């Protein structure tokens, strides 16, 4: 008797990379510095918690709007118009259980079996499994490390076939830390328009940008609103990863299909936590500014220390909570180095090759997941290890 459907047995297994390996060692009592998982170290701001508690005590504990609480969607529409340049209203927004849920809904609603979706490599690997569950095939367009992993329109266009349905974009970029310029995004948009492709845009790090870099939503470019699903979350910016709360903005023709997925798999997002999301959107901007300033401080600490290590060079990330150091000078493949750092130094980082072959020669180091003190400890351990090589 066949035990599971082919959509499970014939698709890429979901992997948590070095996090899974570290969990086994931690069970043995090892002291590990966790720089692998994109989990914010900061606590959720107090005003967000308090708004949620008030809603719970007020009895907001029952079913609510399938698309999201109307007051929240109105606030999100205002934010997207003002900050992202998107011409949207509350009916164009769907509140989801994190960006993971938003992307699952987008891929299932918009991809048919046999379709192809282009990912820019190094890519976010958690999008792969969802695309395959929709019956589609992942195709990658490799970006060049020597060019700072800039968008390469020619490489993307070369990956287009008659089966191509969409391009999947992550901006700001996990794992490289890039924030794509308007010119780069326009080059990608031109390819999408020329070949009549959809774009699914993961913008979870939109607010974590540094040094005057500016996040641009690709749906704000001419001709892109009707072909783009833009996805956001409270996960990183507001340290709400455990809340599982995100949202998407989509063309009106796509919303019924997206709702068909979410209404069947989750009905709607938890009612009272949406009060917390509303508080995040409408709360004092100084709170978010403080969280991003702390990320900037930790970025500078980590990059400075990495660039002092033998065999390592690291560009300043323009956004996100990740550094993507080039470790080719160590002479070790990325996965070998990541495994040895875990076993011999007690530091958990992700191999760049986890994000596709285009990430080989790099590590992904999350500077947002630990306190400054633990980051200092982690950098000291990595430096000592590399000096012993």
mmCIF file of N, CA and C in Angstrom, residues 284-360:
data_model
loop_
_atom_site.group_PDB
_atom_site.id
_atom_site.type_symbol
_atom_site.label_atom_id
_atom_site.label_comp_id
_atom_site.label_asym_id
_atom_site.label_seq_id
_atom_site.Cartn_x
_atom_site.Cartn_y
_atom_site.Cartn_z
ATOM 1 N N UNK A 284 4.404 53.926 17.464
ATOM 2 C CA UNK A 284 5.458 54.940 17.288
ATOM 3 C C UNK A 284 6.615 54.424 16.440
ATOM 4 N N UNK A 285 7.041 55.181 15.438
ATOM 5 C CA UNK A 285 8.120 54.711 14.561
ATOM 6 C C UNK A 285 9.446 54.551 15.297
ATOM 7 N N UNK A 286 9.585 55.224 16.446
ATOM 8 C CA UNK A 286 10.840 55.123 17.199
ATOM 9 C C UNK A 286 11.123 53.689 17.633
ATOM 10 N N UNK A 287 10.069 52.900 17.831
ATOM 11 C CA UNK A 287 10.259 51.505 18.250
ATOM 12 C C UNK A 287 10.981 50.729 17.164
ATOM 13 N N UNK A 288 10.488 50.828 15.942
ATOM 14 C CA UNK A 288 11.128 50.144 14.822
ATOM 15 C C UNK A 288 12.524 50.703 14.568
ATOM 16 N N UNK A 289 12.662 52.001 14.676
ATOM 17 C CA UNK A 289 13.981 52.624 14.479
ATOM 18 C C UNK A 289 15.000 52.049 15.456
ATOM 19 N N UNK A 290 14.575 51.843 16.707
ATOM 20 C CA UNK A 290 15.482 51.295 17.710
ATOM 21 C C UNK A 290 15.887 49.869 17.410
ATOM 22 N N UNK A 291 14.945 49.063 16.942
ATOM 23 C CA UNK A 291 15.250 47.675 16.604
ATOM 24 C C UNK A 291 16.226 47.602 15.430
ATOM 25 N N UNK A 292 16.017 48.449 14.423
ATOM 26 C CA UNK A 292 16.904 48.448 13.260
ATOM 27 C C UNK A 292 18.284 48.979 13.641
ATOM 28 N N UNK A 293 18.329 49.969 14.531
ATOM 29 C CA UNK A 293 19.624 50.495 14.978
ATOM 30 C C UNK A 293 20.433 49.419 15.687
ATOM 31 N N UNK A 294 19.762 48.587 16.467
ATOM 32 C CA UNK A 294 20.463 47.490 17.137
ATOM 33 C C UNK A 294 20.982 46.483 16.114
ATOM 34 N N UNK A 295 20.206 46.203 15.087
ATOM 35 C CA UNK A 295 20.682 45.311 14.023
ATOM 36 C C UNK A 295 21.895 45.911 13.318
ATOM 37 N N UNK A 296 21.877 47.217 13.087
ATOM 38 C CA UNK A 296 23.009 47.873 12.429
ATOM 39 C C UNK A 296 24.270 47.754 13.291
ATOM 40 N N UNK A 297 24.136 47.976 14.579
ATOM 41 C CA UNK A 297 25.274 47.854 15.491
ATOM 42 C C UNK A 297 25.856 46.446 15.431
ATOM 43 N N UNK A 298 24.995 45.445 15.458
ATOM 44 C CA UNK A 298 25.476 44.064 15.440
ATOM 45 C C UNK A 298 26.060 43.697 14.081
ATOM 46 N N UNK A 299 25.491 44.235 13.014
ATOM 47 C CA UNK A 299 26.080 44.025 11.684
ATOM 48 C C UNK A 299 27.515 44.537 11.649
ATOM 49 N N UNK A 300 27.703 45.759 12.129
ATOM 50 C CA UNK A 300 29.038 46.361 12.081
ATOM 51 C C UNK A 300 30.036 45.553 12.905
ATOM 52 N N UNK A 301 29.595 45.074 14.054
ATOM 53 C CA UNK A 301 30.460 44.262 14.914
ATOM 54 C C UNK A 301 30.914 43.005 14.188
ATOM 55 N N UNK A 302 29.949 42.292 13.610
ATOM 56 C CA UNK A 302 30.245 41.013 12.965
ATOM 57 C C UNK A 302 31.114 41.203 11.728
ATOM 58 N N UNK A 303 30.781 42.166 10.894
ATOM 59 C CA UNK A 303 31.553 42.366 9.656
ATOM 60 C C UNK A 303 32.979 42.797 9.973
ATOM 61 N N UNK A 304 33.142 43.672 10.934
ATOM 62 C CA UNK A 304 34.491 44.087 11.312
ATOM 63 C C UNK A 304 35.327 42.900 11.769
ATOM 64 N N UNK A 305 34.737 42.058 12.607
ATOM 65 C CA UNK A 305 35.475 40.908 13.117
ATOM 66 C C UNK A 305 35.765 39.892 12.016
ATOM 67 N N UNK A 306 34.810 39.646 11.144
ATOM 68 C CA UNK A 306 35.023 38.692 10.055
ATOM 69 C C UNK A 306 36.166 39.136 9.153
ATOM 70 N N UNK A 307 36.234 40.414 8.864
ATOM 71 C CA UNK A 307 37.276 40.914 7.963
ATOM 72 C C UNK A 307 38.670 40.895 8.591
ATOM 73 N N UNK A 308 38.763 40.613 9.871
ATOM 74 C CA UNK A 308 40.065 40.466 10.533
ATOM 75 C C UNK A 308 40.539 39.016 10.547
ATOM 76 N N UNK A 309 39.706 38.097 10.054
ATOM 77 C CA UNK A 309 40.035 36.680 10.129
ATOM 78 C C UNK A 309 40.767 36.210 8.880
ATOM 79 N N UNK A 310 41.706 35.287 9.025
ATOM 80 C CA UNK A 310 42.446 34.786 7.860
ATOM 81 C C UNK A 310 41.538 34.031 6.899
ATOM 82 N N UNK A 311 41.682 34.346 5.597
ATOM 83 C CA UNK A 311 40.925 33.646 4.572
ATOM 84 C C UNK A 311 39.502 34.121 4.401
ATOM 85 N N UNK A 312 39.124 35.225 5.067
ATOM 86 C CA UNK A 312 37.733 35.686 5.038
ATOM 87 C C UNK A 312 37.682 37.140 4.587
ATOM 88 N N UNK A 313 36.739 37.437 3.701
ATOM 89 C CA UNK A 313 36.394 38.824 3.368
ATOM 90 C C UNK A 313 34.876 38.945 3.425
ATOM 91 N N UNK A 314 34.400 40.102 3.886
ATOM 92 C CA UNK A 314 32.954 40.252 4.041
ATOM 93 C C UNK A 314 32.526 41.665 3.701
ATOM 94 N N UNK A 315 31.649 41.789 2.729
ATOM 95 C CA UNK A 315 31.063 43.082 2.387
ATOM 96 C C UNK A 315 30.017 43.452 3.431
ATOM 97 N N UNK A 316 29.776 44.745 3.590
ATOM 98 C CA UNK A 316 28.730 45.193 4.504
ATOM 99 C C UNK A 316 27.361 44.862 3.922
ATOM 100 N N UNK A 317 26.543 44.093 4.617
ATOM 101 C CA UNK A 317 25.174 43.874 4.139
ATOM 102 C C UNK A 317 24.422 45.197 4.043
ATOM 103 N N UNK A 318 23.678 45.368 2.978
ATOM 104 C CA UNK A 318 22.888 46.586 2.781
ATOM 105 C C UNK A 318 21.571 46.512 3.537
ATOM 106 N N UNK A 319 21.162 45.309 3.883
ATOM 107 C CA UNK A 319 19.915 45.099 4.610
ATOM 108 C C UNK A 319 19.882 43.680 5.162
ATOM 109 N N UNK A 320 18.767 43.285 5.742
ATOM 110 C CA UNK A 320 18.509 41.987 6.379
ATOM 111 C C UNK A 320 19.282 41.863 7.689
ATOM 112 N N UNK A 321 19.342 40.654 8.210
ATOM 113 C CA UNK A 321 20.082 40.373 9.443
ATOM 114 C C UNK A 321 21.178 39.340 9.177
ATOM 115 N N UNK A 322 21.705 39.322 7.932
ATOM 116 C CA UNK A 322 22.682 38.316 7.535
ATOM 117 C C UNK A 322 23.927 38.947 6.913
ATOM 118 N N UNK A 323 25.082 38.422 7.308
ATOM 119 C CA UNK A 323 26.319 38.658 6.577
ATOM 120 C C UNK A 323 26.592 37.416 5.721
ATOM 121 N N UNK A 324 27.267 37.621 4.588
ATOM 122 C CA UNK A 324 27.515 36.521 3.652
ATOM 123 C C UNK A 324 28.993 36.515 3.291
ATOM 124 N N UNK A 325 29.854 36.207 4.284
ATOM 125 C CA UNK A 325 31.290 36.307 4.054
ATOM 126 C C UNK A 325 31.807 35.306 3.016
ATOM 127 N N UNK A 326 32.777 35.766 2.250
ATOM 128 C CA UNK A 326 33.497 34.927 1.290
ATOM 129 C C UNK A 326 34.600 34.199 2.057
ATOM 130 N N UNK A 327 34.539 32.861 2.075
ATOM 131 C CA UNK A 327 35.495 32.073 2.862
ATOM 132 C C UNK A 327 36.393 31.222 1.973
ATOM 133 N N UNK A 328 36.469 31.572 0.689
ATOM 134 C CA UNK A 328 37.273 30.756 -0.225
ATOM 135 C C UNK A 328 38.748 30.753 0.159
ATOM 136 N N UNK A 329 39.196 31.834 0.799
ATOM 137 C CA UNK A 329 40.587 31.895 1.211
ATOM 138 C C UNK A 329 40.973 30.905 2.285
ATOM 139 N N UNK A 330 39.996 30.282 2.931
ATOM 140 C CA UNK A 330 40.306 29.261 3.940
ATOM 141 C C UNK A 330 40.677 27.933 3.300
ATOM 142 N N UNK A 331 40.326 27.756 2.022
ATOM 143 C CA UNK A 331 40.602 26.494 1.337
ATOM 144 C C UNK A 331 39.607 25.396 1.638
ATOM 145 N N UNK A 332 38.552 25.705 2.403
ATOM 146 C CA UNK A 332 37.559 24.689 2.763
ATOM 147 C C UNK A 332 36.239 24.946 2.048
ATOM 148 N N UNK A 333 35.569 23.901 1.568
ATOM 149 C CA UNK A 333 34.215 24.065 1.058
ATOM 150 C C UNK A 333 33.295 24.584 2.160
ATOM 151 N N UNK A 334 32.248 25.281 1.759
ATOM 152 C CA UNK A 334 31.384 25.938 2.733
ATOM 153 C C UNK A 334 30.780 24.961 3.732
ATOM 154 N N UNK A 335 30.274 23.821 3.262
ATOM 155 C CA UNK A 335 29.633 22.885 4.182
ATOM 156 C C UNK A 335 30.647 22.258 5.132
ATOM 157 N N UNK A 336 31.834 21.978 4.638
ATOM 158 C CA UNK A 336 32.890 21.431 5.501
ATOM 159 C C UNK A 336 33.231 22.432 6.601
ATOM 160 N N UNK A 337 33.379 23.687 6.236
ATOM 161 C CA UNK A 337 33.715 24.704 7.233
ATOM 162 C C UNK A 337 32.588 24.873 8.239
ATOM 163 N N UNK A 338 31.344 24.912 7.766
ATOM 164 C CA UNK A 338 30.214 25.047 8.688
ATOM 165 C C UNK A 338 30.159 23.869 9.661
ATOM 166 N N UNK A 339 30.387 22.663 9.164
ATOM 167 C CA UNK A 339 30.361 21.482 10.030
ATOM 168 C C UNK A 339 31.492 21.520 11.058
ATOM 169 N N UNK A 340 32.655 21.962 10.635
ATOM 170 C CA UNK A 340 33.786 22.010 11.564
ATOM 171 C C UNK A 340 33.618 23.124 12.602
ATOM 172 N N UNK A 341 33.042 24.240 12.195
ATOM 173 C CA UNK A 341 32.780 25.303 13.169
ATOM 174 C C UNK A 341 31.799 24.829 14.243
ATOM 175 N N UNK A 342 30.819 24.060 13.826
ATOM 176 C CA UNK A 342 29.881 23.505 14.805
ATOM 177 C C UNK A 342 30.583 22.523 15.727
ATOM 178 N N UNK A 343 31.309 21.566 15.155
ATOM 179 C CA UNK A 343 31.909 20.494 15.952
ATOM 180 C C UNK A 343 33.070 20.969 16.810
ATOM 181 N N UNK A 344 33.901 21.875 16.257
ATOM 182 C CA UNK A 344 35.154 22.226 16.924
ATOM 183 C C UNK A 344 35.127 23.582 17.626
ATOM 184 N N UNK A 345 34.221 24.468 17.204
ATOM 185 C CA UNK A 345 34.179 25.805 17.806
ATOM 186 C C UNK A 345 32.880 26.092 18.546
ATOM 187 N N UNK A 346 31.877 25.261 18.330
ATOM 188 C CA UNK A 346 30.596 25.491 19.004
ATOM 189 C C UNK A 346 29.852 26.699 18.475
ATOM 190 N N UNK A 347 30.042 27.009 17.178
ATOM 191 C CA UNK A 347 29.333 28.111 16.538
ATOM 192 C C UNK A 347 28.527 27.547 15.368
ATOM 193 N N UNK A 348 27.259 27.922 15.304
ATOM 194 C CA UNK A 348 26.376 27.397 14.262
ATOM 195 C C UNK A 348 26.172 28.476 13.205
ATOM 196 N N UNK A 349 26.662 28.227 11.997
ATOM 197 C CA UNK A 349 26.434 29.103 10.854
ATOM 198 C C UNK A 349 25.938 28.225 9.706
ATOM 199 N N UNK A 350 25.378 28.842 8.700
ATOM 200 C CA UNK A 350 24.864 28.066 7.566
ATOM 201 C C UNK A 350 25.847 28.132 6.408
ATOM 202 N N UNK A 351 26.040 27.018 5.736
ATOM 203 C CA UNK A 351 26.878 26.989 4.535
ATOM 204 C C UNK A 351 26.191 27.745 3.410
ATOM 205 N N UNK A 352 26.963 28.524 2.662
ATOM 206 C CA UNK A 352 26.386 29.230 1.525
ATOM 207 C C UNK A 352 25.792 28.297 0.496
ATOM 208 N N UNK A 353 26.328 27.086 0.399
ATOM 209 C CA UNK A 353 25.819 26.114 -0.567
ATOM 210 C C UNK A 353 24.417 25.627 -0.227
ATOM 211 N N UNK A 354 23.954 25.880 0.995
ATOM 212 C CA UNK A 354 22.569 25.563 1.366
ATOM 213 C C UNK A 354 21.589 26.372 0.519
ATOM 214 N N UNK A 355 22.068 27.470 -0.048
ATOM 215 C CA UNK A 355 21.234 28.371 -0.843
ATOM 216 C C UNK A 355 21.481 28.188 -2.337
ATOM 217 N N UNK A 356 21.973 27.003 -2.687
ATOM 218 C CA UNK A 356 22.254 26.683 -4.071
ATOM 219 C C UNK A 356 23.741 26.764 -4.370
ATOM 220 N N UNK A 357 24.132 26.186 -5.501
ATOM 221 C CA UNK A 357 25.551 26.140 -5.864
ATOM 222 C C UNK A 357 26.160 27.533 -5.974
ATOM 223 N N UNK A 358 25.334 28.525 -6.274
ATOM 224 C CA UNK A 358 25.833 29.895 -6.387
ATOM 225 C C UNK A 358 26.283 30.484 -5.061
ATOM 226 N N UNK A 359 25.931 29.833 -3.956
ATOM 227 C CA UNK A 359 26.361 30.311 -2.646
ATOM 228 C C UNK A 359 27.637 29.653 -2.152
ATOM 229 N N UNK A 360 28.163 28.694 -2.910
ATOM 230 C CA UNK A 360 29.407 28.031 -2.505
ATOM 231 C C UNK A 360 30.514 29.070 -2.337
#
